[in-house]
Amino acid sequence: MDILDGAGCRSILNVKQLHGNYESYMTIKDKINRVKQLFTEYLDQKELRKTPVRFSILEEIYQQEGHFDADALYVSMRNRNFKVSRATIYNTLEVLLDCQLIKRRQFGENLGLYEKSYGFKQHDHLICADCNRIMEFCDPRVHIIQQMIESFYNFKITDHSLNFYGNCMNKDCQEKSNVH
Amino acid sequence: MDILDGAGCRSILNVKQLHGNYESYMTIKDKINRVKQLFTEYLDQKELRKTPVRFSILEEIYQQEGHFDADALYVSMRNRNFKVSRATIYNTLEVLLDCQLIKRRQFGENLGLYEKSYGFKQHDHLICADCNRIMEFCDPRVHIIQQMIESFYNFKITDHSLNFYGNCMNKDCQEKSNVH
DNA sequence: ATATTTGCAAAGAGTTTGCATCATA
DNA sequence: TATGATGCAAACTCTTTGCAAATAT
């Protein structure tokens, strides 16, 4: 693995690599096996039960692309004829958050979405106000600002969220941005 | 007024000025008169009605300190024996957002709050995960990152949100941060 | 065996909406 | 006086909870 900075990214100009991950040589199948293994260890340690439903939900998440919410996950599992209740989805998402196999992001007032977090770079988001497209970027200076603020305020920072909102490069969205 | 950078702040080290504002020589009363005037102009231009309720809500907001939500505003107006319905509060907040006299901030999944936006510096937030204390800071580099991302992605950025989460300098909160 | 997990339906919080009444322009 | 604003209650969305049945340890 390359040497990375504290933010987990080499340079702002490595944008083409942003959608990759630390272990991009891994197939999706490899990655699913790895997260299942991590989940097993976590459940053992916490003395929680290793139920088939929990592993199926984890697998469904890691098979999907991009961001998702509880309801989308529920629907996609039902579409695969996997019987599961919403209550269990919500419950399992909490467990997966706790063991950091997923991360919750807030992209707007009513736009809270989850993302896979195993094997992916730290990153921030660009959100198109028109088409809701979400893009990812990484800028190491965010981490530098974080360190400075941390020492200046004597505030122990554990996480951050940086969202830029605007109109994306999509032609329709650009046109709308000129109207305003 | 001093010359400010694009982010509306002079330097990261001007932290003591962060809670001030561009027109800090104005009294609260002056400021309320000014926002009422701006609101009048906006309502005229949009051909909306200049009702007493709308002005009372605006006044209530500018008389209060810090961040607030719809319900807190409702309660504080009722406590002053001002009869108003929740529906009207929500309605008026939408109007005030549209004319940019207030701004909505998302500090966490279920923590969406409004803040006054007339006469205040652009800033970002530090949020304590323990006591929910919200602090403000300003770092001009956020704006520099924004400009770079904007030109790199050809994405017209109109707004941003940068939150740092952690444990604040409060003794209890610091102790909790060491436990984890 | 027994304590946790699950599924269902009902409850809950926060916000929005429909409609009759009221008030601004 | 005519259209927009308001207040109330009902509806709505998303999430959580209570409880009985199922299942992992």
mmCIF file of C-alpha atoms (C1' of nucleotides) in Angstrom:
data_model
loop_
_atom_site.group_PDB
_atom_site.id
_atom_site.type_symbol
_atom_site.label_atom_id
_atom_site.label_comp_id
_atom_site.label_asym_id
_atom_site.label_seq_id
_atom_site.Cartn_x
_atom_site.Cartn_y
_atom_site.Cartn_z
ATOM 1 C CA MET A 1 0.000 0.000 0.000
ATOM 2 C CA ASP A 2 1.179 3.514 -0.752
ATOM 3 C CA ILE A 3 2.025 5.895 2.024
ATOM 4 C CA LEU A 4 -1.072 7.962 2.712
ATOM 5 C CA ASP A 5 -1.527 11.091 4.756
ATOM 6 C CA GLY A 6 -3.690 11.296 7.837
ATOM 7 C CA ALA A 7 -6.758 11.913 5.767
ATOM 8 C CA GLY A 8 -6.215 8.710 3.851
ATOM 9 C CA CYS A 9 -5.549 10.406 0.570
ATOM 10 C CA ARG A 10 -2.420 11.206 -1.384
ATOM 11 C CA SER A 11 -3.304 14.505 -2.970
ATOM 12 C CA ILE A 12 -6.294 16.417 -4.114
ATOM 13 C CA LEU A 13 -5.320 15.686 -7.700
ATOM 14 C CA ASN A 14 -5.777 11.957 -7.287
ATOM 15 C CA VAL A 15 -9.465 12.396 -7.976
ATOM 16 C CA LYS A 16 -9.623 9.480 -10.398
ATOM 17 C CA GLN A 17 -8.676 7.187 -7.573
ATOM 18 C CA LEU A 18 -11.341 8.468 -5.241
ATOM 19 C CA HIS A 19 -13.907 5.840 -5.981
ATOM 20 C CA GLY A 20 -11.335 3.128 -5.448
ATOM 21 C CA ASN A 21 -10.330 1.908 -2.039
ATOM 22 C CA TYR A 22 -7.370 0.785 -0.001
ATOM 23 C CA GLU A 23 -7.780 -2.809 -1.042
ATOM 24 C CA SER A 24 -8.970 -2.402 -4.584
ATOM 25 C CA TYR A 25 -7.325 -5.674 -5.584
ATOM 26 C CA MET A 26 -10.069 -7.405 -3.582
ATOM 27 C CA THR A 27 -13.083 -8.677 -5.457
ATOM 28 C CA ILE A 28 -16.524 -7.897 -4.077
ATOM 29 C CA LYS A 29 -16.746 -11.524 -2.990
ATOM 30 C CA ASP A 30 -13.441 -11.273 -1.103
ATOM 31 C CA LYS A 31 -14.610 -8.098 0.529
ATOM 32 C CA ILE A 32 -17.917 -9.639 1.583
ATOM 33 C CA ASN A 33 -16.081 -12.561 3.140
ATOM 34 C CA ARG A 34 -13.796 -10.166 4.966
ATOM 35 C CA VAL A 35 -16.615 -8.016 6.375
ATOM 36 C CA LYS A 36 -18.496 -11.142 7.435
ATOM 37 C CA GLN A 37 -15.400 -12.277 9.276
ATOM 38 C CA LEU A 38 -15.066 -8.876 10.975
ATOM 39 C CA PHE A 39 -18.771 -8.956 11.841
ATOM 40 C CA THR A 40 -18.409 -12.441 13.362
ATOM 41 C CA GLU A 41 -15.532 -11.270 15.533
ATOM 42 C CA TYR A 42 -17.546 -8.249 16.651
ATOM 43 C CA LEU A 43 -20.652 -10.303 17.481
ATOM 44 C CA ASP A 44 -18.536 -12.810 19.417
ATOM 45 C CA GLN A 45 -16.846 -10.067 21.369
ATOM 46 C CA LYS A 46 -20.154 -8.360 22.199
ATOM 47 C CA GLU A 47 -21.864 -11.706 22.868
ATOM 48 C CA LEU A 48 -24.525 -10.991 20.299
ATOM 49 C CA ARG A 49 -26.033 -13.786 18.238
ATOM 50 C CA LYS A 50 -24.737 -14.612 14.799
ATOM 51 C CA THR A 51 -28.079 -14.909 13.049
ATOM 52 C CA PRO A 52 -28.483 -15.587 9.302
ATOM 53 C CA VAL A 53 -30.607 -12.432 8.945
ATOM 54 C CA ARG A 54 -27.773 -10.207 10.192
ATOM 55 C CA PHE A 55 -25.278 -11.687 7.738
ATOM 56 C CA SER A 56 -27.749 -11.457 4.866
ATOM 57 C CA ILE A 57 -28.289 -7.759 5.546
ATOM 58 C CA LEU A 58 -24.540 -7.140 5.668
ATOM 59 C CA GLU A 59 -24.101 -9.043 2.401
ATOM 60 C CA GLU A 60 -26.897 -7.114 0.711
ATOM 61 C CA ILE A 61 -25.255 -3.835 1.726
ATOM 62 C CA TYR A 62 -21.831 -4.782 0.399
ATOM 63 C CA GLN A 63 -23.284 -6.046 -2.875
ATOM 64 C CA GLN A 64 -24.859 -2.689 -3.595
ATOM 65 C CA GLU A 65 -23.304 0.436 -5.069
ATOM 66 C CA GLY A 66 -23.452 3.857 -3.501
ATOM 67 C CA HIS A 67 -25.492 5.269 -0.666
ATOM 68 C CA PHE A 68 -28.698 3.772 0.713
ATOM 69 C CA ASP A 69 -31.339 4.219 3.377
ATOM 70 C CA ALA A 70 -33.192 1.729 5.570
ATOM 71 C CA ASP A 71 -36.217 1.595 3.312
ATOM 72 C CA ALA A 72 -34.224 1.068 0.095
ATOM 73 C CA LEU A 73 -32.418 -1.800 1.792
ATOM 74 C CA TYR A 74 -35.731 -3.263 2.948
ATOM 75 C CA VAL A 75 -37.193 -3.035 -0.554
ATOM 76 C CA SER A 76 -34.151 -4.529 -2.275
ATOM 77 C CA MET A 77 -34.107 -7.485 0.098
ATOM 78 C CA ARG A 78 -37.819 -8.100 -0.382
ATOM 79 C CA ASN A 79 -37.250 -7.937 -4.141
ATOM 80 C CA ARG A 80 -34.758 -10.764 -3.778
ATOM 81 C CA ASN A 81 -37.526 -12.665 -1.947
ATOM 82 C CA PHE A 82 -35.660 -12.404 1.318
ATOM 83 C CA LYS A 83 -38.250 -12.059 4.064
ATOM 84 C CA VAL A 84 -37.168 -9.480 6.615
ATOM 85 C CA SER A 85 -39.006 -6.840 8.612
ATOM 86 C CA ARG A 86 -38.245 -3.139 8.736
ATOM 87 C CA ALA A 87 -37.718 -3.391 12.479
ATOM 88 C CA THR A 88 -34.923 -5.896 11.937
ATOM 89 C CA ILE A 89 -33.336 -3.728 9.245
ATOM 90 C CA TYR A 90 -33.244 -0.748 11.611
ATOM 91 C CA ASN A 91 -31.959 -2.924 14.420
ATOM 92 C CA THR A 92 -29.189 -4.447 12.300
ATOM 93 C CA LEU A 93 -28.121 -1.078 10.870
ATOM 94 C CA GLU A 94 -27.530 0.068 14.451
ATOM 95 C CA VAL A 95 -25.321 -2.938 15.090
ATOM 96 C CA LEU A 96 -23.396 -2.384 11.848
ATOM 97 C CA LEU A 97 -22.889 1.291 12.716
ATOM 98 C CA ASP A 98 -21.534 0.298 16.108
ATOM 99 C CA CYS A 99 -18.949 -2.022 14.604
ATOM 100 C CA GLN A 100 -18.137 0.576 11.937
ATOM 101 C CA LEU A 101 -18.897 -1.611 8.939
ATOM 102 C CA ILE A 102 -21.220 1.139 7.754
ATOM 103 C CA LYS A 103 -21.296 4.888 8.290
ATOM 104 C CA ARG A 104 -24.237 7.242 8.364
ATOM 105 C CA ARG A 105 -24.040 10.454 6.365
ATOM 106 C CA GLN A 106 -26.358 13.418 6.460
ATOM 107 C CA PHE A 107 -26.623 15.027 3.031
ATOM 108 C CA GLY A 108 -29.491 17.347 3.797
ATOM 109 C CA GLU A 109 -32.420 17.832 6.077
ATOM 110 C CA ASN A 110 -34.319 14.756 5.002
ATOM 111 C CA LEU A 111 -31.467 12.992 3.300
ATOM 112 C CA GLY A 112 -29.720 10.739 5.773
ATOM 113 C CA LEU A 113 -28.014 7.847 4.004
ATOM 114 C CA TYR A 114 -25.673 5.018 4.932
ATOM 115 C CA GLU A 115 -22.523 3.974 3.106
ATOM 116 C CA LYS A 116 -20.222 0.944 3.309
ATOM 117 C CA SER A 117 -17.148 1.817 5.295
ATOM 118 C CA TYR A 118 -14.854 -1.197 5.115
ATOM 119 C CA GLY A 119 -11.964 -0.705 2.720
ATOM 120 C CA PHE A 120 -12.943 2.738 1.518
ATOM 121 C CA LYS A 121 -10.982 5.954 1.707
ATOM 122 C CA GLN A 122 -11.973 8.807 3.932
ATOM 123 C CA HIS A 123 -13.740 11.303 1.764
ATOM 124 C CA ASP A 124 -16.211 14.161 1.671
ATOM 125 C CA HIS A 125 -19.146 14.924 -0.583
ATOM 126 C CA LEU A 126 -20.429 17.178 -3.324
ATOM 127 C CA ILE A 127 -24.223 17.181 -3.520
ATOM 128 C CA CYS A 128 -26.199 18.477 -6.480
ATOM 129 C CA ALA A 129 -29.198 20.458 -5.275
ATOM 130 C CA ASP A 130 -31.049 19.700 -8.525
ATOM 131 C CA CYS A 131 -30.558 16.007 -9.286
ATOM 132 C CA ASN A 132 -29.361 14.908 -5.813
ATOM 133 C CA ARG A 133 -26.294 13.311 -7.384
ATOM 134 C CA ILE A 134 -23.671 12.655 -4.732
ATOM 135 C CA MET A 135 -19.987 12.746 -5.639
ATOM 136 C CA GLU A 136 -16.987 12.052 -3.474
ATOM 137 C CA PHE A 137 -13.731 13.926 -3.143
ATOM 138 C CA CYS A 138 -10.760 13.886 -0.857
ATOM 139 C CA ASP A 139 -8.668 16.877 0.134
ATOM 140 C CA PRO A 140 -5.935 16.376 2.737
ATOM 141 C CA ARG A 141 -6.284 19.981 3.885
ATOM 142 C CA VAL A 142 -9.542 19.078 5.608
ATOM 143 C CA HIS A 143 -7.535 16.909 7.938
ATOM 144 C CA ILE A 144 -5.021 19.700 8.491
ATOM 145 C CA ILE A 145 -7.806 22.118 9.435
ATOM 146 C CA GLN A 146 -9.213 19.480 11.776
ATOM 147 C CA GLN A 147 -5.878 19.083 13.593
ATOM 148 C CA MET A 148 -5.478 22.831 13.976
ATOM 149 C CA ILE A 149 -9.002 23.341 15.314
ATOM 150 C CA GLU A 150 -8.535 20.404 17.648
ATOM 151 C CA SER A 151 -5.441 21.828 19.309
ATOM 152 C CA PHE A 152 -6.683 25.402 19.255
ATOM 153 C CA TYR A 153 -9.966 24.660 21.007
ATOM 154 C CA ASN A 154 -8.760 21.699 23.061
ATOM 155 C CA PHE A 155 -11.625 19.796 21.500
ATOM 156 C CA LYS A 156 -11.055 16.096 20.843
ATOM 157 C CA ILE A 157 -12.381 15.616 17.300
ATOM 158 C CA THR A 158 -13.446 12.105 16.374
ATOM 159 C CA ASP A 159 -15.284 12.706 13.128
ATOM 160 C CA HIS A 160 -16.131 15.330 10.580
ATOM 161 C CA SER A 161 -18.587 16.013 7.801
ATOM 162 C CA LEU A 162 -17.891 18.358 4.907
ATOM 163 C CA ASN A 163 -20.566 18.770 2.263
ATOM 164 C CA PHE A 164 -20.505 21.135 -0.683
ATOM 165 C CA TYR A 165 -23.915 21.909 -2.187
ATOM 166 C CA GLY A 166 -24.544 23.281 -5.649
ATOM 167 C CA ASN A 167 -25.265 22.359 -9.229
ATOM 168 C CA CYS A 168 -23.340 19.510 -10.790
ATOM 169 C CA MET A 169 -21.777 19.388 -14.272
ATOM 170 C CA ASN A 170 -24.893 17.775 -15.719
ATOM 171 C CA LYS A 171 -26.181 20.073 -18.476
ATOM 172 C CA ASP A 172 -29.704 20.451 -17.081
ATOM 173 C CA CYS A 173 -28.404 21.253 -13.613
ATOM 174 C CA GLN A 174 -25.941 23.845 -14.932
ATOM 175 C CA GLU A 175 -28.728 25.601 -16.782
ATOM 176 C CA LYS A 176 -30.856 25.751 -13.675
ATOM 177 C CA SER A 177 -27.945 27.240 -11.751
ATOM 178 C CA ASN A 178 -27.782 30.139 -14.229
ATOM 179 C CA VAL A 179 -31.461 30.935 -13.802
ATOM 180 C CA HIS A 180 -31.172 31.689 -10.100
ATOM 181 C CA MET B 1 -15.476 47.566 7.523
ATOM 182 C CA ASP B 2 -12.211 45.648 7.285
ATOM 183 C CA ILE B 3 -11.289 43.872 4.123
ATOM 184 C CA LEU B 4 -12.307 40.241 4.517
ATOM 185 C CA ASP B 5 -11.457 37.235 2.435
ATOM 186 C CA GLY B 6 -14.002 35.274 0.440
ATOM 187 C CA ALA B 7 -14.913 33.242 3.469
ATOM 188 C CA GLY B 8 -15.765 36.354 5.437
ATOM 189 C CA CYS B 9 -13.008 35.878 7.949
ATOM 190 C CA ARG B 10 -9.596 37.432 8.369
ATOM 191 C CA SER B 11 -7.596 34.559 9.744
ATOM 192 C CA ILE B 12 -8.075 31.415 11.725
ATOM 193 C CA LEU B 13 -6.467 33.091 14.681
ATOM 194 C CA ASN B 14 -9.209 35.669 14.936
ATOM 195 C CA VAL B 15 -11.225 33.250 16.975
ATOM 196 C CA LYS B 16 -12.170 35.790 19.583
ATOM 197 C CA GLN B 17 -13.992 37.727 16.941
ATOM 198 C CA LEU B 18 -15.927 34.739 15.693
ATOM 199 C CA HIS B 19 -18.998 35.323 17.734
ATOM 200 C CA GLY B 20 -19.139 38.911 16.652
ATOM 201 C CA ASN B 21 -20.519 40.015 13.347
ATOM 202 C CA TYR B 22 -19.923 42.411 10.515
ATOM 203 C CA GLU B 23 -22.004 45.116 12.086
ATOM 204 C CA SER B 24 -21.260 44.577 15.742
ATOM 205 C CA TYR B 25 -21.707 48.284 16.444
ATOM 206 C CA MET B 26 -25.433 47.710 15.893
ATOM 207 C CA THR B 27 -27.603 47.152 18.927
ATOM 208 C CA ILE B 28 -30.047 44.249 18.886
ATOM 209 C CA LYS B 29 -32.828 46.781 18.449
ATOM 210 C CA ASP B 30 -31.091 48.320 15.427
ATOM 211 C CA LYS B 31 -30.576 44.893 13.982
ATOM 212 C CA ILE B 32 -34.215 43.940 14.487
ATOM 213 C CA ASN B 33 -35.296 47.123 12.730
ATOM 214 C CA ARG B 34 -32.942 46.379 9.872
ATOM 215 C CA VAL B 35 -34.111 42.780 9.377
ATOM 216 C CA LYS B 36 -37.722 43.915 9.541
ATOM 217 C CA GLN B 37 -36.969 46.424 6.810
ATOM 218 C CA LEU B 38 -35.282 43.734 4.694
ATOM 219 C CA PHE B 39 -38.236 41.412 5.327
ATOM 220 C CA THR B 40 -40.686 44.130 4.249
ATOM 221 C CA GLU B 41 -38.778 44.650 1.014
ATOM 222 C CA TYR B 42 -38.738 40.932 0.370
ATOM 223 C CA LEU B 43 -42.472 40.509 1.068
ATOM 224 C CA ASP B 44 -43.265 43.471 -1.198
ATOM 225 C CA GLN B 45 -41.135 42.076 -3.990
ATOM 226 C CA LYS B 46 -42.696 38.606 -3.714
ATOM 227 C CA GLU B 47 -46.183 40.096 -3.237
ATOM 228 C CA LEU B 48 -46.625 38.295 0.055
ATOM 229 C CA ARG B 49 -48.608 39.855 2.861
ATOM 230 C CA LYS B 50 -46.948 41.782 5.617
ATOM 231 C CA THR B 51 -48.795 40.258 8.544
ATOM 232 C CA PRO B 52 -48.078 41.060 12.209
ATOM 233 C CA VAL B 53 -47.509 37.355 12.924
ATOM 234 C CA ARG B 54 -44.639 37.180 10.435
ATOM 235 C CA PHE B 55 -42.899 40.193 11.927
ATOM 236 C CA SER B 56 -43.409 38.912 15.463
ATOM 237 C CA ILE B 57 -41.778 35.602 14.560
ATOM 238 C CA LEU B 58 -38.824 37.384 12.952
ATOM 239 C CA GLU B 59 -38.460 39.594 16.023
ATOM 240 C CA GLU B 60 -38.598 36.632 18.370
ATOM 241 C CA ILE B 61 -35.832 34.919 16.400
ATOM 242 C CA TYR B 62 -33.523 37.943 16.436
ATOM 243 C CA GLN B 63 -34.089 38.509 20.129
ATOM 244 C CA GLN B 64 -32.861 35.045 20.975
ATOM 245 C CA GLU B 65 -29.314 33.749 21.303
ATOM 246 C CA GLY B 66 -27.900 30.762 19.482
ATOM 247 C CA HIS B 67 -29.531 28.005 17.496
ATOM 248 C CA PHE B 68 -33.181 27.029 17.670
ATOM 249 C CA ASP B 69 -35.757 24.684 16.192
ATOM 250 C CA ALA B 70 -39.386 25.168 15.197
ATOM 251 C CA ASP B 71 -40.742 23.778 18.427
ATOM 252 C CA ALA B 72 -38.470 25.857 20.701
ATOM 253 C CA LEU B 73 -39.597 28.952 18.821
ATOM 254 C CA TYR B 74 -43.237 27.912 19.192
ATOM 255 C CA VAL B 75 -42.815 27.353 22.938
ATOM 256 C CA SER B 76 -40.968 30.617 23.549
ATOM 257 C CA MET B 77 -43.635 32.622 21.723
ATOM 258 C CA ARG B 78 -46.407 30.900 23.639
ATOM 259 C CA ASN B 79 -44.533 31.657 26.857
ATOM 260 C CA ARG B 80 -44.677 35.322 25.941
ATOM 261 C CA ASN B 81 -48.430 34.850 25.557
ATOM 262 C CA PHE B 82 -48.199 35.334 21.829
ATOM 263 C CA LYS B 83 -50.822 33.072 20.243
ATOM 264 C CA VAL B 84 -49.444 31.380 17.169
ATOM 265 C CA SER B 85 -49.849 27.910 15.694
ATOM 266 C CA ARG B 86 -47.107 25.470 14.840
ATOM 267 C CA ALA B 87 -48.262 25.464 11.218
ATOM 268 C CA THR B 88 -47.634 29.199 10.990
ATOM 269 C CA ILE B 89 -44.218 28.839 12.595
ATOM 270 C CA TYR B 90 -43.218 26.239 10.014
ATOM 271 C CA ASN B 91 -44.671 28.334 7.210
ATOM 272 C CA THR B 92 -42.886 31.496 8.310
ATOM 273 C CA LEU B 93 -39.559 29.706 8.793
ATOM 274 C CA GLU B 94 -39.784 28.666 5.129
ATOM 275 C CA VAL B 95 -40.314 32.273 4.082
ATOM 276 C CA LEU B 96 -37.427 33.478 6.247
ATOM 277 C CA LEU B 97 -35.163 30.786 4.795
ATOM 278 C CA ASP B 98 -36.082 31.902 1.287
ATOM 279 C CA CYS B 99 -35.143 35.508 1.973
ATOM 280 C CA GLN B 100 -31.993 34.357 3.782
ATOM 281 C CA LEU B 101 -32.731 36.032 7.095
ATOM 282 C CA ILE B 102 -32.242 32.639 8.700
ATOM 283 C CA LYS B 103 -30.213 29.578 7.747
ATOM 284 C CA ARG B 104 -30.867 25.938 8.488
ATOM 285 C CA ARG B 105 -28.012 23.828 9.806
ATOM 286 C CA GLN B 106 -27.849 20.083 10.213
ATOM 287 C CA PHE B 107 -25.762 19.147 13.241
ATOM 288 C CA GLY B 108 -26.612 15.481 13.318
ATOM 289 C CA GLU B 109 -29.224 12.981 12.299
ATOM 290 C CA ASN B 110 -32.011 14.388 14.424
ATOM 291 C CA LEU B 111 -30.460 17.742 15.132
ATOM 292 C CA GLY B 112 -31.557 20.233 12.494
ATOM 293 C CA LEU B 113 -31.477 23.783 13.845
ATOM 294 C CA TYR B 114 -31.906 27.285 12.481
ATOM 295 C CA GLU B 115 -29.672 30.279 13.071
ATOM 296 C CA LYS B 116 -29.983 34.022 12.407
ATOM 297 C CA SER B 117 -28.064 34.930 9.295
ATOM 298 C CA TYR B 118 -28.245 38.706 8.979
ATOM 299 C CA GLY B 119 -25.040 40.428 10.006
ATOM 300 C CA PHE B 120 -23.176 37.294 11.027
ATOM 301 C CA LYS B 121 -19.950 35.931 9.650
ATOM 302 C CA GLN B 122 -19.778 32.772 7.624
ATOM 303 C CA HIS B 123 -18.614 30.054 9.945
ATOM 304 C CA ASP B 124 -18.542 26.339 10.574
ATOM 305 C CA HIS B 125 -19.258 24.272 13.666
ATOM 306 C CA LEU B 126 -17.733 22.118 16.351
ATOM 307 C CA ILE B 127 -20.282 19.825 17.995
ATOM 308 C CA CYS B 128 -19.733 18.028 21.270
ATOM 309 C CA ALA B 129 -21.064 14.494 21.074
ATOM 310 C CA ASP B 130 -21.566 14.418 24.835
ATOM 311 C CA CYS B 131 -23.189 17.682 25.862
ATOM 312 C CA ASN B 132 -24.361 18.786 22.381
ATOM 313 C CA ARG B 133 -22.610 22.109 22.840
ATOM 314 C CA ILE B 134 -22.190 23.861 19.505
ATOM 315 C CA MET B 135 -19.228 26.164 18.906
ATOM 316 C CA GLU B 136 -18.388 28.221 15.873
ATOM 317 C CA PHE B 137 -15.114 28.681 14.054
ATOM 318 C CA CYS B 138 -13.981 30.204 10.825
ATOM 319 C CA ASP B 139 -11.099 28.997 8.696
ATOM 320 C CA PRO B 140 -10.496 30.699 5.336
ATOM 321 C CA ARG B 141 -8.994 27.511 3.938
ATOM 322 C CA VAL B 142 -12.460 25.984 3.745
ATOM 323 C CA HIS B 143 -13.267 28.577 1.132
ATOM 324 C CA ILE B 144 -10.045 27.855 -0.725
ATOM 325 C CA ILE B 145 -10.866 24.148 -0.837
ATOM 326 C CA GLN B 146 -14.343 25.045 -2.061
ATOM 327 C CA GLN B 147 -12.988 27.108 -4.941
ATOM 328 C CA MET B 148 -10.567 24.381 -5.971
ATOM 329 C CA ILE B 149 -13.227 21.652 -5.903
ATOM 330 C CA GLU B 150 -15.592 23.925 -7.813
ATOM 331 C CA SER B 151 -13.211 24.472 -10.723
ATOM 332 C CA PHE B 152 -11.883 20.928 -10.682
ATOM 333 C CA TYR B 153 -15.286 19.265 -10.918
ATOM 334 C CA ASN B 154 -17.039 22.037 -12.863
ATOM 335 C CA PHE B 155 -19.578 21.996 -10.057
ATOM 336 C CA LYS B 156 -21.183 25.327 -9.164
ATOM 337 C CA ILE B 157 -21.028 25.377 -5.354
ATOM 338 C CA THR B 158 -23.546 27.610 -3.610
ATOM 339 C CA ASP B 159 -23.199 26.468 -0.028
ATOM 340 C CA HIS B 160 -21.223 24.250 2.268
ATOM 341 C CA SER B 161 -21.435 22.608 5.657
ATOM 342 C CA LEU B 162 -18.407 21.594 7.703
ATOM 343 C CA ASN B 163 -18.997 20.007 11.095
ATOM 344 C CA PHE B 164 -16.381 18.596 13.427
ATOM 345 C CA TYR B 165 -17.701 16.124 15.997
ATOM 346 C CA GLY B 166 -15.989 15.161 19.208
ATOM 347 C CA ASN B 167 -15.668 15.932 22.877
ATOM 348 C CA CYS B 168 -15.443 19.544 23.970
ATOM 349 C CA MET B 169 -13.114 21.072 26.565
ATOM 350 C CA ASN B 170 -15.715 20.632 29.313
ATOM 351 C CA LYS B 171 -14.154 18.403 31.994
ATOM 352 C CA ASP B 172 -16.906 15.786 32.017
ATOM 353 C CA CYS B 173 -16.849 15.489 28.238
ATOM 354 C CA GLN B 174 -13.064 15.136 28.133
ATOM 355 C CA GLU B 175 -13.211 12.333 30.676
ATOM 356 C CA LYS B 176 -15.789 10.494 28.624
ATOM 357 C CA SER B 177 -13.585 10.833 25.549
ATOM 358 C CA ASN B 178 -10.766 8.996 27.330
ATOM 359 C CA VAL B 179 -13.003 6.064 28.243
ATOM 360 C CA HIS B 180 -13.837 5.162 24.633
ATOM 361 C "C1'" DA C 1 -33.281 -24.546 28.332
ATOM 362 C "C1'" DT C 2 -33.320 -19.871 28.058
ATOM 363 C "C1'" DA C 3 -32.283 -15.514 26.672
ATOM 364 C "C1'" DT C 4 -31.845 -12.957 22.376
ATOM 365 C "C1'" DT C 5 -33.686 -11.925 17.926
ATOM 366 C "C1'" DT C 6 -37.361 -11.526 14.906
ATOM 367 C "C1'" DG C 7 -41.822 -9.918 12.782
ATOM 368 C "C1'" DC C 8 -45.957 -7.656 13.126
ATOM 369 C "C1'" DA C 9 -48.676 -3.980 14.230
ATOM 370 C "C1'" DA C 10 -49.255 -0.121 16.879
ATOM 371 C "C1'" DA C 11 -47.193 4.009 18.807
ATOM 372 C "C1'" DG C 12 -44.368 7.973 18.477
ATOM 373 C "C1'" DA C 13 -41.968 12.286 17.021
ATOM 374 C "C1'" DG C 14 -41.667 15.846 13.949
ATOM 375 C "C1'" DT C 15 -43.571 17.985 10.086
ATOM 376 C "C1'" DT C 16 -47.041 18.893 6.479
ATOM 377 C "C1'" DT C 17 -51.667 19.430 4.649
ATOM 378 C "C1'" DG C 18 -56.842 20.374 4.035
ATOM 379 C "C1'" DC C 19 -60.133 23.325 5.016
ATOM 380 C "C1'" DA C 20 -62.854 26.784 7.294
ATOM 381 C "C1'" DT C 21 -62.079 31.334 9.199
ATOM 382 C "C1'" DC C 22 -59.743 35.629 9.276
ATOM 383 C "C1'" DA C 23 -57.328 39.749 7.542
ATOM 384 C "C1'" DT C 24 -54.380 42.215 4.251
ATOM 385 C "C1'" DA C 25 -54.204 44.811 0.040
ATOM 386 C "C1'" DT D 1 -64.028 41.928 -1.752
ATOM 387 C "C1'" DA D 2 -60.919 38.691 -3.182
ATOM 388 C "C1'" DT D 3 -56.899 36.304 -2.403
ATOM 389 C "C1'" DG D 4 -53.428 35.059 0.806
ATOM 390 C "C1'" DA D 5 -52.520 33.842 5.813
ATOM 391 C "C1'" DT D 6 -53.808 31.540 9.859
ATOM 392 C "C1'" DG D 7 -55.252 27.871 13.227
ATOM 393 C "C1'" DC D 8 -56.808 23.493 14.141
ATOM 394 C "C1'" DA D 9 -56.844 18.791 13.632
ATOM 395 C "C1'" DA D 10 -55.948 15.112 10.815
ATOM 396 C "C1'" DA D 11 -52.584 12.963 7.831
ATOM 397 C "C1'" DC D 12 -48.150 11.704 6.720
ATOM 398 C "C1'" DT D 13 -43.269 9.853 6.912
ATOM 399 C "C1'" DC D 14 -39.794 7.761 9.080
ATOM 400 C "C1'" DT D 15 -38.425 5.331 13.017
ATOM 401 C "C1'" DT D 16 -39.077 2.949 17.449
ATOM 402 C "C1'" DT D 17 -41.440 -0.090 20.648
ATOM 403 C "C1'" DG D 18 -44.278 -3.961 22.902
ATOM 404 C "C1'" DC D 19 -45.132 -8.429 22.696
ATOM 405 C "C1'" DA D 20 -45.613 -13.159 21.069
ATOM 406 C "C1'" DA D 21 -43.200 -16.584 18.329
ATOM 407 C "C1'" DA D 22 -38.906 -18.290 16.604
ATOM 408 C "C1'" DT D 23 -34.104 -19.440 17.105
ATOM 409 C "C1'" DA D 24 -29.024 -19.304 18.527
ATOM 410 C "C1'" DT D 25 -26.192 -20.631 22.249
#
